[in-house]
Structure formats: structure tokens, C-alpha cells
PDB file of C-alpha atoms in Angstrom:
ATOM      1  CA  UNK A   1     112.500 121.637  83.252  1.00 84.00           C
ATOM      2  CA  UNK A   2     109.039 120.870  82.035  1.00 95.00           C
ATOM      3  CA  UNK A   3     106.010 121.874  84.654  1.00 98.00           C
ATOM      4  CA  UNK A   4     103.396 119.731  84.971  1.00 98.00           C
ATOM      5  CA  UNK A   5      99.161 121.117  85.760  1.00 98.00           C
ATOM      6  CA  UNK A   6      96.675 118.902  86.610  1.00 98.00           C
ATOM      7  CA  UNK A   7      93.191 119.668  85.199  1.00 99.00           C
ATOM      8  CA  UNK A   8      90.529 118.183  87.744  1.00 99.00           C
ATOM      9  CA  UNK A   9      87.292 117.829  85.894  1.00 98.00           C
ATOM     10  CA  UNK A  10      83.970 117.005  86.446  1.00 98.00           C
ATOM     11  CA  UNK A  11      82.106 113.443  85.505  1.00 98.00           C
ATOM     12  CA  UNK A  12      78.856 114.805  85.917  1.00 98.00           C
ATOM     13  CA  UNK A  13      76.630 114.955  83.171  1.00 98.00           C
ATOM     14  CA  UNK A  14      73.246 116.708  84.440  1.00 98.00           C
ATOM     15  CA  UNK A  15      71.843 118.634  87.412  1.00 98.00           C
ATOM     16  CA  UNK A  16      69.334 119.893  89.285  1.00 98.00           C
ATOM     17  CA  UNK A  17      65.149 119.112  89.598  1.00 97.00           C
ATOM     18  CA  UNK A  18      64.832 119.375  85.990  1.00 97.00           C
ATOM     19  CA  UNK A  19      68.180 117.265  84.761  1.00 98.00           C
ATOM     20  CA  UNK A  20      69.636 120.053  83.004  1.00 98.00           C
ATOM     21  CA  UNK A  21      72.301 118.840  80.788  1.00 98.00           C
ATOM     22  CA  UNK A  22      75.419 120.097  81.578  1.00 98.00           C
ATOM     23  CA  UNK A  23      79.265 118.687  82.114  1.00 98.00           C
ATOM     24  CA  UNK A  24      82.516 120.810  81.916  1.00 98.00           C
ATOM     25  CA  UNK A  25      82.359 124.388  80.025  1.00 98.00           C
ATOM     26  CA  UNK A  26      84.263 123.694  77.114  1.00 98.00           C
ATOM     27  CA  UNK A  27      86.244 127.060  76.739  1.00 98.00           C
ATOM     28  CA  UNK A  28      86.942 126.612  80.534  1.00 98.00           C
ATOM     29  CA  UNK A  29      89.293 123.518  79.744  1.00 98.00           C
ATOM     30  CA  UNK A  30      89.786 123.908  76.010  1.00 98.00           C
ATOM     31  CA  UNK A  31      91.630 128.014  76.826  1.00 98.00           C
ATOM     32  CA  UNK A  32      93.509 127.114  79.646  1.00 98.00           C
ATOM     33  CA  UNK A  33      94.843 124.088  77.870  1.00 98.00           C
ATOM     34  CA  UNK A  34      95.656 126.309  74.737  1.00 98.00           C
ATOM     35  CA  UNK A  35      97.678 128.671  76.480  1.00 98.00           C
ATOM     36  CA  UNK A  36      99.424 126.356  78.890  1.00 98.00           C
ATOM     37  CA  UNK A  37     100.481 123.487  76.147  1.00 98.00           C
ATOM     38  CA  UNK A  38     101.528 125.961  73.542  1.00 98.00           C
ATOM     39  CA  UNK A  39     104.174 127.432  76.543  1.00 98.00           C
ATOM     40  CA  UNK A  40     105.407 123.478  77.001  1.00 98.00           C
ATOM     41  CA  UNK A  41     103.572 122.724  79.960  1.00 98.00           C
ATOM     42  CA  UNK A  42     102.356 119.291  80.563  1.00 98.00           C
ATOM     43  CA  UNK A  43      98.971 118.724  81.310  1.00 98.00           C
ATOM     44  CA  UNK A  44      97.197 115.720  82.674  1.00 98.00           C
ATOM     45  CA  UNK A  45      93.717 115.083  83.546  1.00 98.00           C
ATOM     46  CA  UNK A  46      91.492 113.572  86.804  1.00 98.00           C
ATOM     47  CA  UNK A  47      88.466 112.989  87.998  1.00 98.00           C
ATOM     48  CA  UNK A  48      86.161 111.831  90.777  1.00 98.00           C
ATOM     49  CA  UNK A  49      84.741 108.745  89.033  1.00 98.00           C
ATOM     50  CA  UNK A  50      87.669 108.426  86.460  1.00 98.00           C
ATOM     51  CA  UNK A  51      86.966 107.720  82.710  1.00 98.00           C
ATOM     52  CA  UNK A  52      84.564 110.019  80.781  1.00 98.00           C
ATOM     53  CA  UNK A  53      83.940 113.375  81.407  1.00 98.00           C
ATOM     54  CA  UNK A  54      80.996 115.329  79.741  1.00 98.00           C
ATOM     55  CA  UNK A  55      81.098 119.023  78.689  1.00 98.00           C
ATOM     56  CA  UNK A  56      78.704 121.862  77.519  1.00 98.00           C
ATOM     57  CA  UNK A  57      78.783 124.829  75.551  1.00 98.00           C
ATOM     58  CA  UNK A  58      81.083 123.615  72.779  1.00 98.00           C
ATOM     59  CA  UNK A  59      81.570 126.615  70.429  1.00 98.00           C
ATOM     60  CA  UNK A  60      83.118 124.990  66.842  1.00 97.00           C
ATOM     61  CA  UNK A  61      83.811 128.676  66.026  1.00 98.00           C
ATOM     62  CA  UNK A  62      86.694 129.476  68.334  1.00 98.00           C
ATOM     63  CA  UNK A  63      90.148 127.901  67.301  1.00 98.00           C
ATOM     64  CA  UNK A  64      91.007 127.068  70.469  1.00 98.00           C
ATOM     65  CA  UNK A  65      88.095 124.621  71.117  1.00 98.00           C
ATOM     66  CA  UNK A  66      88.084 123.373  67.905  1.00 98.00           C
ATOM     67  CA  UNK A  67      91.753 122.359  68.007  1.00 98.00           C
ATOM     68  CA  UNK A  68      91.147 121.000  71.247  1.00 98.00           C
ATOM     69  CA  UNK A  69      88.327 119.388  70.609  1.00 98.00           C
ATOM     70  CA  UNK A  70      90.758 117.254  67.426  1.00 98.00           C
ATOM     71  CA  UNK A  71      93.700 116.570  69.883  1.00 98.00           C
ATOM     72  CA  UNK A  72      95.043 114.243  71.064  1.00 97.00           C
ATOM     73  CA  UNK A  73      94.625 115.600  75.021  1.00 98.00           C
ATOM     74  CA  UNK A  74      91.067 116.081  74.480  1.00 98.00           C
ATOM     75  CA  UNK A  75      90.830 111.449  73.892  1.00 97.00           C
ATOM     76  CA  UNK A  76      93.055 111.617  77.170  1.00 97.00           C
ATOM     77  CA  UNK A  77      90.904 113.397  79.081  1.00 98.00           C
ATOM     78  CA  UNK A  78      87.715 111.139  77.839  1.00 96.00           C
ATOM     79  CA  UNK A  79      90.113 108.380  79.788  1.00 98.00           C
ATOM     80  CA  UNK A  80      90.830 110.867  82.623  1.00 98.00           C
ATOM     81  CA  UNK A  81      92.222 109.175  85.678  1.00 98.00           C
ATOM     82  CA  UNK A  82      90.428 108.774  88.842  1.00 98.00           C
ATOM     83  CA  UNK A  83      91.488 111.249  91.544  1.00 98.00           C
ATOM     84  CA  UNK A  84      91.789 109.596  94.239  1.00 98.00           C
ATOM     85  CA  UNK A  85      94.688 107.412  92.755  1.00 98.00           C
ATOM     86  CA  UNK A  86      96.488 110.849  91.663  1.00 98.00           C
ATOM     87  CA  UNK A  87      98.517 112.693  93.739  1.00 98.00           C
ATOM     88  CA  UNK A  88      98.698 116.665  93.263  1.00 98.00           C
ATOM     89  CA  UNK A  89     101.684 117.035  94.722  1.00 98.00           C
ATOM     90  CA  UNK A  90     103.443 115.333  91.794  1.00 98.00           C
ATOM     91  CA  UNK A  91     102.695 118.386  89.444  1.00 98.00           C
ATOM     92  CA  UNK A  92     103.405 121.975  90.485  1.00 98.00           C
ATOM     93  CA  UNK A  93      99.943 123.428  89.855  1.00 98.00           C
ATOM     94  CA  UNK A  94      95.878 122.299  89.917  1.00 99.00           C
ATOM     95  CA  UNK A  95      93.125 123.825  87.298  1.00 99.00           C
ATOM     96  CA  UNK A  96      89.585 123.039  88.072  1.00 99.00           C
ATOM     97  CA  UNK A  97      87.322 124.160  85.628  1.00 98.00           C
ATOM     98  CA  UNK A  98      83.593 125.162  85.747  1.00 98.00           C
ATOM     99  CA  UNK A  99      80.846 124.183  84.163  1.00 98.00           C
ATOM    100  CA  UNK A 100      77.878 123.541  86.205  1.00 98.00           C
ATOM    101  CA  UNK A 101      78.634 119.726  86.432  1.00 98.00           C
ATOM    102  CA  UNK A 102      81.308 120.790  89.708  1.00 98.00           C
ATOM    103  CA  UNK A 103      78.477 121.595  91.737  1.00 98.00           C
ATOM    104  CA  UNK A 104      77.135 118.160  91.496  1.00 98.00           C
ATOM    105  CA  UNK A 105      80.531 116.510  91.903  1.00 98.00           C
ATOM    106  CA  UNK A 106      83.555 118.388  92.416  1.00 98.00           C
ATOM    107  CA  UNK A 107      82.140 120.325  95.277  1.00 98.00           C
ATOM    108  CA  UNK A 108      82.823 118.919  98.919  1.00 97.00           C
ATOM    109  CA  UNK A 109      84.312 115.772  97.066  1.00 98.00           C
ATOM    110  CA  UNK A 110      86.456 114.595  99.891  1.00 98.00           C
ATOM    111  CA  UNK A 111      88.866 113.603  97.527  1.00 98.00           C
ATOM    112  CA  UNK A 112      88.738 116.807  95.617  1.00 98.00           C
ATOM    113  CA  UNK A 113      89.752 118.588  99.074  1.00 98.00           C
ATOM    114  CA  UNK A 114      92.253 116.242  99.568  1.00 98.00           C
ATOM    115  CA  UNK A 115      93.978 117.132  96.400  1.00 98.00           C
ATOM    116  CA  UNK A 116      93.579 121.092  97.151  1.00 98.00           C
ATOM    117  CA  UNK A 117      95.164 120.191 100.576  1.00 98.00           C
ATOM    118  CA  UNK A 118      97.861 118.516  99.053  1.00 98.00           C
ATOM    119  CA  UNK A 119      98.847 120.842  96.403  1.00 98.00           C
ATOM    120  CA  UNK A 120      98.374 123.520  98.857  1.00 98.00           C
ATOM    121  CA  UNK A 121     100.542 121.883 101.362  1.00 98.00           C
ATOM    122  CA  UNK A 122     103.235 121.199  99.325  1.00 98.00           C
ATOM    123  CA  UNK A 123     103.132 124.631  97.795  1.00 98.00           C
ATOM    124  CA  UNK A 124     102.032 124.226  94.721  1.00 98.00           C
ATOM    125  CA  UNK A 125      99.630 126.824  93.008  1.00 98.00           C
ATOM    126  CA  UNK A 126      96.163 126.215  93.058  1.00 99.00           C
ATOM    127  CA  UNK A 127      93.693 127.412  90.081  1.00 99.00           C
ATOM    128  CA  UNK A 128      89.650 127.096  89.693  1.00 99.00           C
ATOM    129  CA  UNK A 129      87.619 129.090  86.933  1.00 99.00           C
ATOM    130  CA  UNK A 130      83.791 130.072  87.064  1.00 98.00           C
ATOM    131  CA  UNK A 131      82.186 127.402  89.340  1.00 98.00           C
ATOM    132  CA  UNK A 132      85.709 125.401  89.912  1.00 98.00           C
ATOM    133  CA  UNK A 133      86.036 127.444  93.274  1.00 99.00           C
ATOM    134  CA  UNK A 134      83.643 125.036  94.559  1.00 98.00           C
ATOM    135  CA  UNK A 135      86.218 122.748  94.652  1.00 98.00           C
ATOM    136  CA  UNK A 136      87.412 124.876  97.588  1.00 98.00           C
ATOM    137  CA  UNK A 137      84.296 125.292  99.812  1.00 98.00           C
ATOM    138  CA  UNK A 138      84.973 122.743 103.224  1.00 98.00           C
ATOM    139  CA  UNK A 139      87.928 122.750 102.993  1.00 98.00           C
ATOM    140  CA  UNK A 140      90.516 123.479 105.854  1.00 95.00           C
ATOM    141  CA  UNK A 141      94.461 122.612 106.583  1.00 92.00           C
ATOM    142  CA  UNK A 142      94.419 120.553 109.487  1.00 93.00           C
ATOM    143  CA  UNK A 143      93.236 123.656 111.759  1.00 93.00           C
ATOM    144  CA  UNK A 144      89.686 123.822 111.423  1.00 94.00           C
ATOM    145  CA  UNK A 145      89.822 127.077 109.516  1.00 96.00           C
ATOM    146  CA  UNK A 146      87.763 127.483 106.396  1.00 98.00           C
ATOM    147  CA  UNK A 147      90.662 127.210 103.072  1.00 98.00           C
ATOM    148  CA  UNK A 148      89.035 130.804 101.689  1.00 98.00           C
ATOM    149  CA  UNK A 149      88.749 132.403 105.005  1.00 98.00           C
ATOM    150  CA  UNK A 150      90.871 135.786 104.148  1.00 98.00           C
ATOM    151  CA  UNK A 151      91.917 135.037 101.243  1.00 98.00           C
ATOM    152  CA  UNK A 152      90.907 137.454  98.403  1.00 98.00           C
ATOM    153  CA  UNK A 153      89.198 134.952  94.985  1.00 99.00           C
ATOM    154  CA  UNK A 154      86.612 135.314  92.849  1.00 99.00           C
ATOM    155  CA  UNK A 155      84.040 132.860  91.248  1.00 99.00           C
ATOM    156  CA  UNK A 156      80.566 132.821  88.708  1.00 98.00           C
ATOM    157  CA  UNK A 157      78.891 135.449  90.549  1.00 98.00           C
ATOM    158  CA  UNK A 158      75.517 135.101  91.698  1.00 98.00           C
ATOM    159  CA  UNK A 159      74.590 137.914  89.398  1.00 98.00           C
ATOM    160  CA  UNK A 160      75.764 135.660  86.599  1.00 98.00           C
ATOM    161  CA  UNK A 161      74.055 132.716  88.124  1.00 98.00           C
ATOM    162  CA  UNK A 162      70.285 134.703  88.384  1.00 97.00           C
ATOM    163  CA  UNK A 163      70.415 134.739  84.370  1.00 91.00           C
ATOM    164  CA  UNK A 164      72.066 131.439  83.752  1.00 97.00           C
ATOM    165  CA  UNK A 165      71.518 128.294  85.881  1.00 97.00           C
ATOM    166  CA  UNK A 166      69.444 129.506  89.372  1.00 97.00           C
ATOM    167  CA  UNK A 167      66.761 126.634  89.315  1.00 97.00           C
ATOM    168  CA  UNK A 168      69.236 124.606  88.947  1.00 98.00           C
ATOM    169  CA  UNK A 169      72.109 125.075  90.965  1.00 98.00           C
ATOM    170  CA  UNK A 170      71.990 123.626  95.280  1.00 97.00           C
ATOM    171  CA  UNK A 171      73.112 127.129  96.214  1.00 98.00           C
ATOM    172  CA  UNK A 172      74.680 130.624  95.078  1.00 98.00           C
ATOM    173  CA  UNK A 173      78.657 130.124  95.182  1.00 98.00           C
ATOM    174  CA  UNK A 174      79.255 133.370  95.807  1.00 98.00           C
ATOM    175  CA  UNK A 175      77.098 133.006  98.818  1.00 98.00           C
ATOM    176  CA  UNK A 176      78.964 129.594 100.071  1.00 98.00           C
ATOM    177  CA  UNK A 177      82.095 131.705  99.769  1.00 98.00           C
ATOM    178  CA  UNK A 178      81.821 134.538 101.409  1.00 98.00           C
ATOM    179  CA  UNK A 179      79.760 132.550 103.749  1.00 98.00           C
ATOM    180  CA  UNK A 180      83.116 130.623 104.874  1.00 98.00           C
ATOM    181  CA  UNK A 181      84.747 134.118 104.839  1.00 98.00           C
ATOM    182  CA  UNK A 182      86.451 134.569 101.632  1.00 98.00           C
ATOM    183  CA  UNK A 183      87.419 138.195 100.103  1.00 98.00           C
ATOM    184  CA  UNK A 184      85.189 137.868  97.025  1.00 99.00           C
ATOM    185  CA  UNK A 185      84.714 140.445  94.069  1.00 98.00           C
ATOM    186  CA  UNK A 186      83.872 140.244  90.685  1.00 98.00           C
ATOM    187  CA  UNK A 187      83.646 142.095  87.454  1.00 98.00           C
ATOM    188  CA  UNK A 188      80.132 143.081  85.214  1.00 98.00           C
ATOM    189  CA  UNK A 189      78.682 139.582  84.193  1.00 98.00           C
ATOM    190  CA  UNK A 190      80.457 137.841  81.589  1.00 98.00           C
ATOM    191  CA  UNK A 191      83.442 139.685  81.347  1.00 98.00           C
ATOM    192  CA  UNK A 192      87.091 138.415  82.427  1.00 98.00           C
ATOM    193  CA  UNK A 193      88.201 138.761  85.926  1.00 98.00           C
ATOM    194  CA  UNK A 194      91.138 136.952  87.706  1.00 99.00           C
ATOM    195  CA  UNK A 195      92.064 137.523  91.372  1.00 99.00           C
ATOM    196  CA  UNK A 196      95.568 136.689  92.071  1.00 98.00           C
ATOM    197  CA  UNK A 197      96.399 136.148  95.790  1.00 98.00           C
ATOM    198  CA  UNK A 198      99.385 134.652  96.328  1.00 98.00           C
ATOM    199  CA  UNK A 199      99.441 130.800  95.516  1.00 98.00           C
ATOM    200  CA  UNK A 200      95.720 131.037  94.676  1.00 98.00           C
ATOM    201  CA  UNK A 201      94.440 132.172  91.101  1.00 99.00           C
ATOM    202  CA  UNK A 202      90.455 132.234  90.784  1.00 99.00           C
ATOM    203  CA  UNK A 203      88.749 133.121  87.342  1.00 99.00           C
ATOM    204  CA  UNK A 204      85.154 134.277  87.787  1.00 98.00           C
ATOM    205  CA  UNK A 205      83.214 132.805  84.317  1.00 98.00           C
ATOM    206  CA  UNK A 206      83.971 131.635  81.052  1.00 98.00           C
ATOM    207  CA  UNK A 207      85.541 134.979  79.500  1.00 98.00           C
ATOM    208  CA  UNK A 208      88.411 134.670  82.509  1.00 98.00           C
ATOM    209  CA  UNK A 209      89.488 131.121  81.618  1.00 98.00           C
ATOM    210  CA  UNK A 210      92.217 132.748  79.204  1.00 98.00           C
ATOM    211  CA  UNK A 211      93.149 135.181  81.721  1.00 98.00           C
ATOM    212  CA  UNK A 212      93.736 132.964  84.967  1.00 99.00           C
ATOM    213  CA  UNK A 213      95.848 130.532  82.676  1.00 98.00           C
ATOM    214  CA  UNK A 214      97.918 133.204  81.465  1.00 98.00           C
ATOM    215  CA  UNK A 215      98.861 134.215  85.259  1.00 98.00           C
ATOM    216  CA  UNK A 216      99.175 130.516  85.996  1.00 98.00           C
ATOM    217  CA  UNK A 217     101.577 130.166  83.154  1.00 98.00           C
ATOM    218  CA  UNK A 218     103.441 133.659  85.063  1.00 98.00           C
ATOM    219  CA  UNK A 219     103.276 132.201  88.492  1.00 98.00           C
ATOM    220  CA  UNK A 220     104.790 128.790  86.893  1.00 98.00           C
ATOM    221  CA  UNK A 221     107.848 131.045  85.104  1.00 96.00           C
ATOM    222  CA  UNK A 222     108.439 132.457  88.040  1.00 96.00           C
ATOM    223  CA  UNK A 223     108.799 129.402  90.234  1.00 92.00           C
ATOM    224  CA  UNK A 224     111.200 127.772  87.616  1.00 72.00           C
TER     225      UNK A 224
END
């Protein structure tokens, strides 16, 4: 039987006082979607807004983002559908990729925590990548309890940030998640690291977009 993943991706297109162009990180949808479609999952896309979605960082050199960059999915997700007519708990896992465009958009979207509530809720597995586990900051089940409290994830760590994007980010994510008591480690900057905890797979940058899809695709097998 065919799974189905749910990419939720950003719409925004710059950030920050000096309008930094930015979008989705390419590699951070273009990998996942690589290893995933190639093992016959099905993959559809969302977004706040809907419609177009802008990336960053396209590298023409790597196969995978050049092939995704000529598909077919890759004109799908240009018409991406608008979250909040989507409902996560019709596929049995949710990506969100990074990028810096999230932290403009996907974070405390109230429809973007309603679709982690959802999936989470109906026990799906839930997935974010570099600064996709902003996606998960605000949100709670019903109980008041912060979503990462105690649970062990990882994210683009403010190390990372202090090189990359830290005039023009609204905050360090690693901060905002440990802040609402999340288990957070990382790896050196840059290089792959994926935190498995149960129903909740977190990639910390770029280099770990591979990585967390290929234990997605694992925790998918083994929930056939």
C-alpha cells in the first residue's frame, strides 16, 4: 500500500530589516523528495498562502536538485495547495523543510500547528529539517504543555545561525526550543545530524536533509 508525506513549505520570499532573499533551501526539499519518491512514496505539497513557493540555494551541480528541479513534482509544488484546506491526517507522515523563509511564515502559523496537531494526534510521524522545527514552537495538544517539552530534536543551531543568517533571523531557534523545554543537541556546523525520538524525526541543517528522509522512509517501512 502506497504511503503518502506531505511536504509543508514556505511562501515566503524575503526576511528580515534588510529583505534578505530567501524561500525554501533547495536540497532541504529537493533530498528528501529524492529518497522518498524513488522508494514509491507519494508526496504532495502545502502551504500557508497556497500557490508559489520560493527557494534559495539552488545548487545545478547535485543530481538530486537538478532532477528535481526538471520534474514534474517540482511544477506541483509551484501550485502547492493551501494548508488550511489540507488535512494531515490523510497522509501518514509531515516534512517541513528549512530555509530561512519558515521563520517568517511557517513559524507559529496557526494553521501550521494545526496540521502538527493533527498528524500528531492521529499518529502519524512528524518530520522538520534545519529551521522546519519552527513549525513546532507554540504548539501544545490540548493540555497546555509546550509540543517539544521532553522530547529529544534537533534544529539549525545557533552556532550555524551566528555565521549564516543572525541579522536576519526574529530569534535563535535553538534558543525558542530549548526555551519551551525541548532536549536539543546538535552536531559540528554543517554536518548531518538526525534525532530520532519516537514519532518525531528532526534534521539539524542542510547536510541532514538526506539523513532524516532516510529514517522517515524506515519509520514508514516499519508502520506498513
Amino acid at each position: 500500500m502506497t504511503k503518502h508525506v506531505l511536504f509543508i513549505v514556505t511562501n515566503a520570499a524575503v526576511i528580515g530589516p534588510h529583505s534578505r532573499k530567501t524561500g525554501f533551501f533547495f536540497a532541504e526539499v529537493a533530498h528528501p523528495f529524492d529518497v522518498l519518491d524513488k522508494a514509491g512514496i507519494a508526496i504532495e505539497f502545502a502551504s500557508p498562502a497556497g500557490g508559489w513557493t520560493p527557494y534559495d540555494a539552488y545548487d545545478e551541480k547535485d543530481p538530486a536538485q537538478k532532477g528535481f528541479l526538471e520534474s514534474k513534482a517540482f511544477r506541483r509544488l509551484n501550485h502547492s495547495r493551501k494548508l488550511a484546506e489540507v488535512d494531515a491526517a490523510d497522509y501518514d507522515a509531515i516534512l517541513i523543510p528549512g530555509g530561512l523563509g519558515p521563520m517568517v511564515d511557517i513559524q507559529r502559523n496557526a494553521d501550521v500547528q494545526r496540521a502538527v496537531v493533527r498528524a500528531w494526534s492521529t499518529d502519524k510521524l512528524v518530520s522538520a529539517v534545519c529551521h522546519g522545527p519552527c513549525s513546532l514552537l507554540g504548539v501544545d495538544l490540548g493540555d497546555g504543555t509546550p509540543f517539544v517539552r521532553g522530547k529529544k530534536l534537533t534544529s539549525f543551531s545557533k552556532k550555524e545561525e551566528y555565521d549564516y543568517a543572525r541579522d536576519d533571523v526574529p530569534y535563535e531557534l535553538e534558543d525558542a526550543l530549548r526555551g519551551e523545554g525541548a532536549e536539543y543537541s546538535s552536531a559540528s556546523n554543517w554536518e548531518p545530524h538526525v534525532v530520532v525520538d519516537g514519532r518525531l524525526i528532526t534534521g539539524q541543517n542542510p547536510a541532514s536533509a538526506g539523513p532524516l528522509a532516510k529514517e522517515l522512509l524506515a519509520a514508514l517501512k516499519d508502520r506498513a
